Amino acid sequence: MTDSTGSADSTDSTDKAVAAPAVSNTVKRLEEEGEVGADYLEELLDIADLGGDIDIDVDHGRASIAIVASEEGDEHELADLVGRDGEVLEAVQELTRLAVQARTGSRSRLMLDINGYRAARREELTKIAAEAVARVHASGETVSLAPMNPFERKVCHDVVAAAGLVSESEGAEPHRHVVVMLPEDGAEPGIDDDDDGDDAASATSADADEENQD
């Protein structure tokens, strides 16, 4: 009888060896996106005469940049870069993505946070989605949330999926919103559409690729 254990182990090792460079190259590319984006934002802060430190990270398969207050008074100034309901933040994020794309030649899905706005909003949305889940469980009826941008909808989709229910996005921007419902018999819980956390600009073409997230 031929012992196939050695062959299987060898194949396993080869697969891991092939996967490792691929992961390393992806991280390197995302780190480059972060550095290019940070350069652009640093110049923007200089032009606008705004203070703040820039932190670069890779989070959930994306380059992630955060502008945080570096000294007293910065938070108030940086609030102007967030704007009402994060509208200015969304615009700055899109400009940063375009700057990265112009330098690297590849479309960027970089996520930007300023003054901790997204982190705080994520916490708030998690509670909103959890409340919607509880209402659906209690009544069995579909619950519609308020209109949100793709980033906000993605947060809600994740909460709903984790609770074992189904969610989808309905409507057109800027009125597109999340609908939460019980899964149909035999259906898998989760997201029944494709929000990917990109901004409203990408969402206009997005029903095909929204939760690819993000």
Coordinates of N, CA and C in Angstrom, one line a residue:
M1 N 0.9 -1.2 0.0 CA 0.0 0.0 0.0 C 0.9 1.2 0.0
T2 N 0.5 2.3 -0.8 CA 1.3 3.5 -0.9 C 0.9 4.4 0.2
D3 N 1.8 5.0 1.0 CA 1.5 6.0 2.0 C 1.4 7.3 1.4
S4 N 0.2 7.9 1.5 CA 0.0 9.2 0.8 C 0.2 10.4 1.8
T5 N 0.5 10.1 3.1 CA 0.6 11.1 4.1 C 1.7 12.1 3.8
G6 N 2.8 11.6 3.4 CA 3.9 12.5 3.1 C 3.6 13.4 1.9
S7 N 2.9 12.8 0.9 CA 2.5 13.6 -0.3 C 1.5 14.7 0.1
A8 N 0.5 14.4 1.0 CA -0.4 15.4 1.5 C 0.2 16.5 2.3
D9 N 1.2 16.1 3.1 CA 1.9 17.1 3.9 C 2.7 18.0 3.0
S10 N 3.3 17.5 2.0 CA 4.1 18.2 1.1 C 3.2 19.2 0.3
T11 N 2.0 18.8 -0.1 CA 1.0 19.7 -0.8 C 0.6 20.8 0.1
D12 N 0.3 20.4 1.4 CA -0.1 21.5 2.3 C 1.0 22.5 2.5
S13 N 2.2 22.1 2.6 CA 3.3 23.0 2.8 C 3.5 23.9 1.6
T14 N 3.3 23.3 0.4 CA 3.4 24.1 -0.8 C 2.3 25.2 -0.9
D15 N 1.1 24.8 -0.5 CA -0.1 25.7 -0.6 C 0.2 26.9 0.4
K16 N 0.7 26.6 1.6 CA 1.0 27.7 2.5 C 2.1 28.6 2.0
A17 N 3.1 28.0 1.4 CA 4.2 28.7 0.8 C 3.8 29.7 -0.2
V18 N 2.8 29.2 -1.1 CA 2.3 30.1 -2.1 C 1.4 31.2 -1.5
A19 N 0.6 30.8 -0.5 CA -0.3 31.8 0.1 C 0.4 32.9 0.8
A20 N 1.5 32.6 1.5 CA 2.2 33.6 2.3 C 2.7 34.8 1.5
P21 N 3.4 34.6 0.3 CA 3.7 35.8 -0.5 C 2.6 36.6 -0.9
A22 N 1.4 35.9 -1.2 CA 0.2 36.6 -1.7 C -0.3 37.5 -0.6
V23 N -0.3 37.0 0.7 CA -0.8 37.8 1.8 C 0.2 39.0 2.0
S24 N 1.4 38.7 2.0 CA 2.5 39.7 2.2 C 2.4 40.8 1.2
N25 N 2.1 40.4 -0.1 CA 2.0 41.5 -1.2 C 0.8 42.3 -1.0
T26 N -0.3 41.7 -0.5 CA -1.5 42.5 -0.3 C -1.3 43.5 0.9
V27 N -0.7 43.0 2.0 CA -0.5 43.9 3.1 C 0.5 45.1 2.6
K28 N 1.5 44.7 1.8 CA 2.4 45.8 1.4 C 1.7 46.8 0.5
R29 N 0.8 46.3 -0.4 CA 0.0 47.2 -1.2 C -0.9 48.1 -0.4
L30 N -1.5 47.6 0.6 CA -2.4 48.4 1.5 C -1.6 49.4 2.3
E31 N -0.4 49.0 2.8 CA 0.4 49.9 3.5 C 0.9 51.0 2.6
E32 N 1.1 50.7 1.4 CA 1.5 51.8 0.4 C 0.3 52.8 0.2
E33 N -0.9 52.2 0.1 CA -2.1 53.1 0.0 C -2.2 54.0 1.2
G34 N -2.0 53.4 2.4 CA -2.0 54.2 3.6 C -1.0 55.4 3.6
E35 N 0.2 55.0 3.2 CA 1.3 56.1 3.1 C 1.0 57.2 2.1
V36 N 0.5 56.8 1.0 CA 0.1 57.8 -0.1 C -1.0 58.6 0.4
G37 N -2.0 58.0 1.0 CA -3.1 58.7 1.5 C -2.7 59.7 2.7
A38 N -1.9 59.2 3.5 CA -1.4 60.0 4.6 C -0.6 61.3 4.1
D39 N 0.2 61.1 3.1 CA 0.9 62.2 2.5 C -0.1 63.3 2.0
Y40 N -1.1 62.8 1.3 CA -2.1 63.7 0.8 C -2.8 64.5 1.9
L41 N -3.2 63.7 2.9 CA -3.9 64.4 4.0 C -3.0 65.3 4.8
E42 N -1.8 65.0 5.0 CA -0.8 65.9 5.7 C -0.7 67.2 4.9
E43 N -0.7 67.1 3.6 CA -0.6 68.4 2.8 C -1.9 69.1 3.0
L44 N -3.0 68.4 3.0 CA -4.3 69.1 3.2 C -4.4 69.8 4.5
L45 N -3.9 69.2 5.6 CA -4.0 69.8 6.9 C -3.1 71.0 6.9
D46 N -1.9 71.0 6.2 CA -1.0 72.1 6.2 C -1.7 73.3 5.4
I47 N -2.4 73.0 4.3 CA -3.0 74.0 3.5 C -4.1 74.7 4.3
A48 N -4.9 73.8 5.0 CA -6.0 74.3 5.8 C -5.6 74.9 7.2
D49 N -4.3 74.8 7.5 CA -3.7 75.2 8.8 C -4.5 74.6 9.9
L50 N -4.6 73.2 9.8 CA -5.2 72.4 10.9 C -4.2 71.5 11.5
G51 N -4.4 71.3 12.9 CA -3.5 70.4 13.6 C -4.0 69.0 13.6
G52 N -3.2 68.1 13.9 CA -3.6 66.7 14.1 C -2.6 65.7 13.7
D53 N -2.6 64.5 14.3 CA -1.7 63.4 14.0 C -2.4 62.5 13.0
I54 N -1.6 61.8 12.2 CA -2.2 60.9 11.2 C -1.7 59.5 11.6
D55 N -2.6 58.6 11.8 CA -2.3 57.2 12.1 C -2.7 56.3 10.9
I56 N -1.8 55.4 10.6 CA -2.0 54.5 9.4 C -2.1 53.1 9.9
D57 N -3.1 52.3 9.3 CA -3.2 50.9 9.7 C -3.8 50.1 8.6
V58 N -3.9 48.8 8.7 CA -4.6 47.9 7.8 C -5.6 47.2 8.6
D59 N -6.9 47.4 8.2 CA -8.0 46.9 8.9 C -9.0 46.2 8.0
H60 N -9.3 44.9 8.3 CA -10.3 44.2 7.5 C -10.1 44.3 6.0
G61 N -8.8 44.1 5.6 CA -8.5 44.1 4.2 C -8.5 45.4 3.5
R62 N -8.4 46.5 4.3 CA -8.4 47.9 3.7 C -7.3 48.7 4.4
A63 N -6.8 49.7 3.6 CA -5.9 50.7 4.3 C -6.8 51.5 5.1
S64 N -6.4 51.9 6.3 CA -7.2 52.7 7.2 C -6.3 53.8 7.8
I65 N -6.9 55.0 7.7 CA -6.2 56.2 8.2 C -7.1 56.9 9.2
A66 N -6.5 57.4 10.2 CA -7.3 58.2 11.2 C -6.5 59.5 11.5
I67 N -7.2 60.6 11.5 CA -6.7 61.9 11.9 C -7.2 62.2 13.3
V68 N -6.3 62.3 14.2 CA -6.7 62.5 15.6 C -6.0 63.8 16.1
A69 N -6.6 64.4 17.1 CA -6.1 65.6 17.8 C -4.8 65.3 18.4
S70 N -3.9 66.2 18.2 CA -2.5 66.1 18.7 C -2.3 67.0 19.9
E71 N -3.1 68.0 20.0 CA -3.0 69.0 21.1 C -4.3 69.6 21.4
E72 N -4.4 70.3 22.5 CA -5.7 71.0 22.8 C -6.1 72.0 21.8
G73 N -7.4 71.9 21.4 CA -7.9 72.8 20.4 C -8.0 72.1 19.0
D74 N -7.3 71.0 18.8 CA -7.3 70.4 17.5 C -8.7 69.7 17.2
E75 N -9.3 69.2 18.3 CA -10.6 68.5 18.1 C -11.6 69.5 17.5
H76 N -11.7 70.7 18.0 CA -12.6 71.7 17.5 C -12.3 72.0 16.1
E77 N -11.1 72.1 15.7 CA -10.7 72.5 14.3 C -11.0 71.3 13.4
L78 N -10.7 70.1 13.8 CA -10.9 68.9 13.0 C -12.4 68.6 12.8
A79 N -13.3 69.2 13.7 CA -14.7 69.0 13.5 C -15.2 69.5 12.1
D80 N -14.5 70.5 11.6 CA -14.8 71.1 10.3 C -14.6 70.1 9.2
L81 N -13.6 69.2 9.4 CA -13.4 68.2 8.4 C -14.3 67.0 8.5
V82 N -15.1 67.0 9.5 CA -16.1 65.9 9.6 C -17.4 66.4 9.1
G83 N -17.8 67.6 9.5 CA -19.0 68.2 8.9 C -20.3 67.6 9.5
R84 N -21.4 68.1 9.1 CA -22.7 67.7 9.5 C -22.9 66.2 9.1
D85 N -23.2 65.3 10.0 CA -23.5 63.9 9.7 C -22.4 63.3 8.9
G86 N -21.1 63.8 9.1 CA -20.0 63.2 8.4 C -19.9 63.5 6.9
E87 N -20.6 64.5 6.4 CA -20.7 64.7 5.0 C -19.3 65.2 4.5
V88 N -18.6 66.1 5.2 CA -17.3 66.5 4.8 C -16.3 65.4 4.9
L89 N -16.4 64.6 5.9 CA -15.5 63.4 6.0 C -15.7 62.5 4.8
E90 N -16.9 62.2 4.4 CA -17.1 61.4 3.2 C -16.4 62.0 2.0
A91 N -16.5 63.3 1.8 CA -15.9 64.0 0.7 C -14.4 63.9 0.7
V92 N -13.8 64.1 1.9 CA -12.4 64.1 2.1 C -11.9 62.6 1.9
Q93 N -12.6 61.7 2.3 CA -12.3 60.3 2.1 C -12.2 60.0 0.6
E94 N -13.2 60.5 -0.2 CA -13.2 60.2 -1.6 C -12.0 60.9 -2.3
L95 N -11.7 62.1 -1.9 CA -10.6 62.8 -2.5 C -9.3 62.1 -2.2
T96 N -9.2 61.5 -1.0 CA -8.0 60.8 -0.6 C -7.9 59.5 -1.4
R97 N -9.0 58.8 -1.6 CA -9.0 57.6 -2.5 C -8.5 58.0 -3.9
L98 N -9.0 59.1 -4.4 CA -8.6 59.5 -5.8 C -7.2 59.8 -5.9
A99 N -6.6 60.5 -4.8 CA -5.2 60.8 -4.8 C -4.4 59.5 -4.8
V100 N -4.8 58.5 -4.0 CA -4.2 57.2 -4.0 C -4.2 56.5 -5.3
Q101 N -5.4 56.5 -5.9 CA -5.5 55.9 -7.2 C -4.7 56.6 -8.3
A102 N -4.6 57.9 -8.2 CA -3.7 58.6 -9.2 C -2.3 58.2 -9.0
R103 N -1.8 57.9 -7.8 CA -0.4 57.6 -7.6 C -0.2 56.1 -7.9
T104 N -1.1 55.2 -7.5 CA -0.8 53.8 -7.6 C -1.4 53.2 -8.9
G105 N -2.4 53.8 -9.4 CA -3.0 53.3 -10.6 C -4.1 52.3 -10.3
S106 N -4.4 52.0 -9.0 CA -5.4 51.1 -8.6 C -6.5 51.7 -7.8
R107 N -7.7 51.3 -8.0 CA -8.9 51.8 -7.2 C -8.6 51.5 -5.7
S108 N -8.8 52.5 -4.9 CA -8.6 52.3 -3.5 C -10.0 52.3 -2.7
R109 N -10.0 51.4 -1.7 CA -11.2 51.3 -0.8 C -10.8 51.8 0.6
L110 N -9.8 52.6 0.7 CA -9.3 53.2 1.9 C -10.4 53.8 2.8
M111 N -10.3 53.5 4.1 CA -11.3 54.1 5.0 C -10.6 55.2 5.8
L112 N -11.3 56.3 6.0 CA -10.8 57.4 6.7 C -11.7 57.8 7.9
D113 N -11.0 58.0 9.0 CA -11.8 58.5 10.2 C -11.1 59.8 10.7
I114 N -11.9 60.7 11.1 CA -11.4 62.0 11.6 C -12.1 62.3 12.9
N115 N -11.2 62.6 13.9 CA -11.7 62.9 15.2 C -12.5 61.8 15.9
G116 N -12.3 60.6 15.5 CA -13.1 59.5 16.1 C -14.5 59.4 15.7
Y117 N -14.9 60.1 14.6 CA -16.3 60.2 14.2 C -16.9 58.8 13.8
R118 N -16.1 58.1 13.0 CA -16.6 56.8 12.5 C -16.7 55.8 13.7
A119 N -15.7 55.8 14.5 CA -15.8 54.9 15.7 C -17.0 55.1 16.5
A120 N -17.3 56.4 16.8 CA -18.4 56.7 17.7 C -19.7 56.4 16.9
R121 N -19.7 56.7 15.6 CA -20.9 56.4 14.8 C -21.2 54.9 14.7
R122 N -20.1 54.1 14.6 CA -20.2 52.7 14.5 C -20.9 52.1 15.8
E123 N -20.5 52.7 17.0 CA -21.0 52.2 18.2 C -22.5 52.6 18.3
E124 N -22.9 53.8 17.9 CA -24.3 54.2 17.9 C -25.1 53.4 16.9
L125 N -24.6 53.1 15.7 CA -25.3 52.3 14.8 C -25.5 50.8 15.2
T126 N -24.5 50.3 16.0 CA -24.6 49.0 16.5 C -25.8 48.9 17.4
K127 N -26.0 49.9 18.2 CA -27.2 49.9 19.2 C -28.5 50.0 18.4
I128 N -28.5 50.8 17.4 CA -29.7 51.0 16.5 C -30.1 49.7 15.9
A129 N -29.1 49.0 15.3 CA -29.4 47.8 14.6 C -29.8 46.7 15.6
A130 N -29.2 46.7 16.7 CA -29.6 45.7 17.8 C -31.0 45.9 18.2
E131 N -31.4 47.2 18.3 CA -32.8 47.5 18.7 C -33.8 47.0 17.6
A132 N -33.4 47.2 16.3 CA -34.2 46.7 15.2 C -34.3 45.2 15.2
V133 N -33.2 44.5 15.5 CA -33.3 43.1 15.6 C -34.3 42.6 16.7
A134 N -34.2 43.3 17.8 CA -35.1 42.9 19.0 C -36.6 43.2 18.6
R135 N -36.8 44.2 17.8 CA -38.2 44.5 17.4 C -38.7 43.5 16.4
V136 N -37.8 43.0 15.5 CA -38.2 42.0 14.5 C -38.5 40.7 15.2
H137 N -37.6 40.3 16.2 CA -37.8 39.1 17.0 C -39.2 39.2 17.7
A138 N -39.5 40.3 18.3 CA -40.7 40.5 19.1 C -42.0 40.5 18.3
S139 N -41.9 41.1 17.1 CA -43.2 41.3 16.4 C -43.3 40.4 15.1
G140 N -42.1 39.9 14.7 CA -42.1 39.1 13.4 C -42.3 40.0 12.2
E141 N -42.4 41.3 12.4 CA -42.6 42.2 11.3 C -41.3 42.8 10.8
T142 N -41.2 43.2 9.5 CA -40.1 43.9 8.9 C -39.9 45.3 9.6
V143 N -38.6 45.6 9.8 CA -38.3 47.0 10.4 C -37.4 47.7 9.4
S144 N -37.8 48.9 9.1 CA -37.0 49.8 8.2 C -36.2 50.8 9.0
L145 N -34.9 51.0 8.8 CA -34.1 52.0 9.5 C -34.1 53.3 8.7
A146 N -33.6 54.3 9.3 CA -33.5 55.6 8.6 C -32.5 55.5 7.4
P147 N -32.5 56.5 6.5 CA -31.5 56.5 5.4 C -30.1 56.6 5.9
M148 N -29.2 55.9 5.3 CA -27.8 55.9 5.8 C -26.9 55.8 4.6
N149 N -25.6 56.2 4.8 CA -24.6 56.0 3.7 C -24.1 54.6 3.7
P150 N -23.4 54.2 2.7 CA -23.0 52.8 2.6 C -22.2 52.3 3.9
F151 N -21.3 53.1 4.4 CA -20.6 52.7 5.6 C -21.5 52.4 6.7
E152 N -22.5 53.2 6.9 CA -23.4 53.1 8.0 C -24.3 51.8 7.8
R153 N -24.7 51.6 6.6 CA -25.6 50.5 6.3 C -24.8 49.2 6.5
K154 N -23.5 49.2 6.1 CA -22.7 48.0 6.3 C -22.6 47.6 7.8
V155 N -22.4 48.6 8.7 CA -22.4 48.3 10.1 C -23.7 47.6 10.5
C156 N -24.8 48.1 10.1 CA -26.1 47.5 10.4 C -26.2 46.1 9.9
H157 N -25.8 45.9 8.6 CA -25.9 44.6 8.0 C -25.1 43.6 8.9
D158 N -23.9 44.0 9.3 CA -23.1 43.1 10.1 C -23.8 42.7 11.4
V159 N -24.4 43.7 12.1 CA -25.1 43.4 13.3 C -26.2 42.4 13.1
V160 N -27.0 42.7 12.1 CA -28.2 41.9 11.8 C -27.8 40.4 11.4
A161 N -26.7 40.3 10.6 CA -26.3 39.0 10.2 C -25.8 38.2 11.4
A162 N -25.1 38.9 12.3 CA -24.6 38.2 13.5 C -25.7 37.7 14.4
A163 N -26.9 38.4 14.3 CA -28.0 38.0 15.1 C -28.9 36.9 14.5
G164 N -28.5 36.5 13.3 CA -29.2 35.4 12.6 C -30.4 35.9 11.8
L165 N -30.5 37.2 11.5 CA -31.6 37.7 10.7 C -31.1 38.1 9.3
V166 N -32.0 38.6 8.5 CA -31.7 39.0 7.2 C -31.9 40.5 7.0
S167 N -31.0 41.2 6.3 CA -31.2 42.6 6.0 C -30.9 42.8 4.5
E168 N -31.5 43.9 4.0 CA -31.2 44.3 2.7 C -31.3 45.9 2.6
S169 N -30.7 46.4 1.6 CA -30.9 47.9 1.4 C -31.9 48.2 0.3
E170 N -32.7 49.2 0.6 CA -33.8 49.5 -0.4 C -33.7 51.0 -0.7
G171 N -34.2 51.4 -1.8 CA -34.2 52.8 -2.2 C -33.0 53.3 -2.9
A172 N -33.0 54.6 -3.3 CA -31.9 55.2 -4.0 C -31.3 56.2 -3.2
E173 N -30.0 56.5 -3.4 CA -29.3 57.5 -2.6 C -30.0 58.9 -2.9
P174 N -30.2 59.7 -1.9 CA -29.7 59.6 -0.5 C -30.7 59.0 0.4
H175 N -31.7 58.3 -0.1 CA -32.7 57.8 0.8 C -32.6 56.3 1.0
R176 N -31.4 55.7 0.5 CA -31.2 54.3 0.6 C -31.1 53.9 2.1
H177 N -31.8 52.8 2.5 CA -31.9 52.5 3.9 C -31.9 50.9 4.1
V178 N -31.6 50.5 5.3 CA -31.6 49.1 5.6 C -33.0 48.6 6.1
V179 N -33.3 47.4 5.6 CA -34.6 46.8 6.0 C -34.2 45.5 6.7
V180 N -34.7 45.2 7.9 CA -34.4 44.1 8.7 C -35.6 43.1 8.8
M181 N -35.4 41.8 8.6 CA -36.5 40.9 8.6 C -36.1 39.5 9.0
L182 N -37.1 38.7 9.3 CA -36.8 37.3 9.7 C -36.4 36.6 8.4
P183 N -35.5 35.6 8.5 CA -35.1 34.8 7.3 C -36.3 34.0 6.8
E184 N -36.5 33.8 5.5 CA -37.5 32.9 5.0 C -37.2 31.5 5.3
D185 N -38.2 30.6 5.3 CA -37.9 29.2 5.6 C -36.8 28.6 4.7
G186 N -35.8 28.1 5.2 CA -34.8 27.5 4.5 C -33.7 28.4 4.0
A187 N -33.9 29.7 4.2 CA -32.9 30.7 3.8 C -31.9 30.9 4.8
E188 N -30.7 31.2 4.3 CA -29.6 31.5 5.2 C -29.7 32.9 5.7
P189 N -29.4 33.1 7.0 CA -29.4 34.5 7.5 C -28.2 35.3 7.0
G190 N -28.3 36.6 6.9 CA -27.2 37.4 6.5 C -27.7 38.6 5.7
I191 N -26.8 39.1 4.8 CA -27.1 40.3 4.0 C -27.6 39.9 2.7
D192 N -28.8 40.4 2.3 CA -29.4 40.1 1.1 C -29.2 41.2 0.0
D193 N -28.0 41.9 0.2 CA -27.6 42.9 -0.9 C -26.1 43.1 -0.7
D194 N -25.6 44.2 -1.2 CA -24.2 44.3 -1.4 C -23.6 45.6 -0.9
D195 N -24.0 46.2 0.2 CA -23.3 47.3 0.7 C -21.9 47.0 1.1
D196 N -21.0 47.8 0.7 CA -19.6 47.5 1.0 C -18.9 48.6 1.8
G197 N -19.7 49.6 2.3 CA -19.1 50.6 3.1 C -18.3 51.7 2.3
D198 N -18.4 51.6 1.0 CA -17.8 52.7 0.2 C -18.8 53.9 0.3
D199 N -18.4 55.0 -0.2 CA -19.2 56.2 0.0 C -20.3 56.3 -1.0
A200 N -21.1 57.3 -0.9 CA -22.3 57.5 -1.7 C -21.9 57.5 -3.2
A201 N -20.8 58.1 -3.5 CA -20.4 58.2 -5.0 C -20.3 56.8 -5.6
S202 N -19.7 55.8 -4.9 CA -19.6 54.5 -5.4 C -20.9 53.8 -5.3
A203 N -21.7 54.2 -4.4 CA -23.0 53.5 -4.1 C -24.0 53.7 -5.3
T204 N -23.8 54.7 -6.1 CA -24.7 55.0 -7.2 C -24.6 53.9 -8.2
S205 N -23.5 53.2 -8.3 CA -23.3 52.1 -9.3 C -23.3 50.8 -8.5
A206 N -23.8 50.8 -7.3 CA -23.4 49.8 -6.4 C -24.3 48.6 -6.2
D207 N -25.4 48.6 -6.6 CA -26.2 47.4 -6.3 C -25.5 46.1 -6.7
A208 N -24.6 46.3 -7.6 CA -23.8 45.1 -8.0 C -22.7 44.8 -7.1
D209 N -22.1 45.8 -6.4 CA -20.9 45.4 -5.6 C -20.8 46.1 -4.2
E210 N -21.9 46.4 -3.6 CA -21.9 47.1 -2.3 C -21.3 46.3 -1.2
E211 N -21.7 45.0 -1.0 CA -21.0 44.2 0.1 C -20.0 43.3 -0.5
N212 N -19.2 43.7 -1.2 CA -18.0 43.0 -1.6 C -17.0 43.2 -0.5
Q213 N -19.0 46.4 1.5 CA -18.2 46.5 2.5 C -17.9 46.9 2.6
D214 N -16.5 49.2 2.6 CA -15.8 48.5 2.8 C -15.8 48.6 2.5

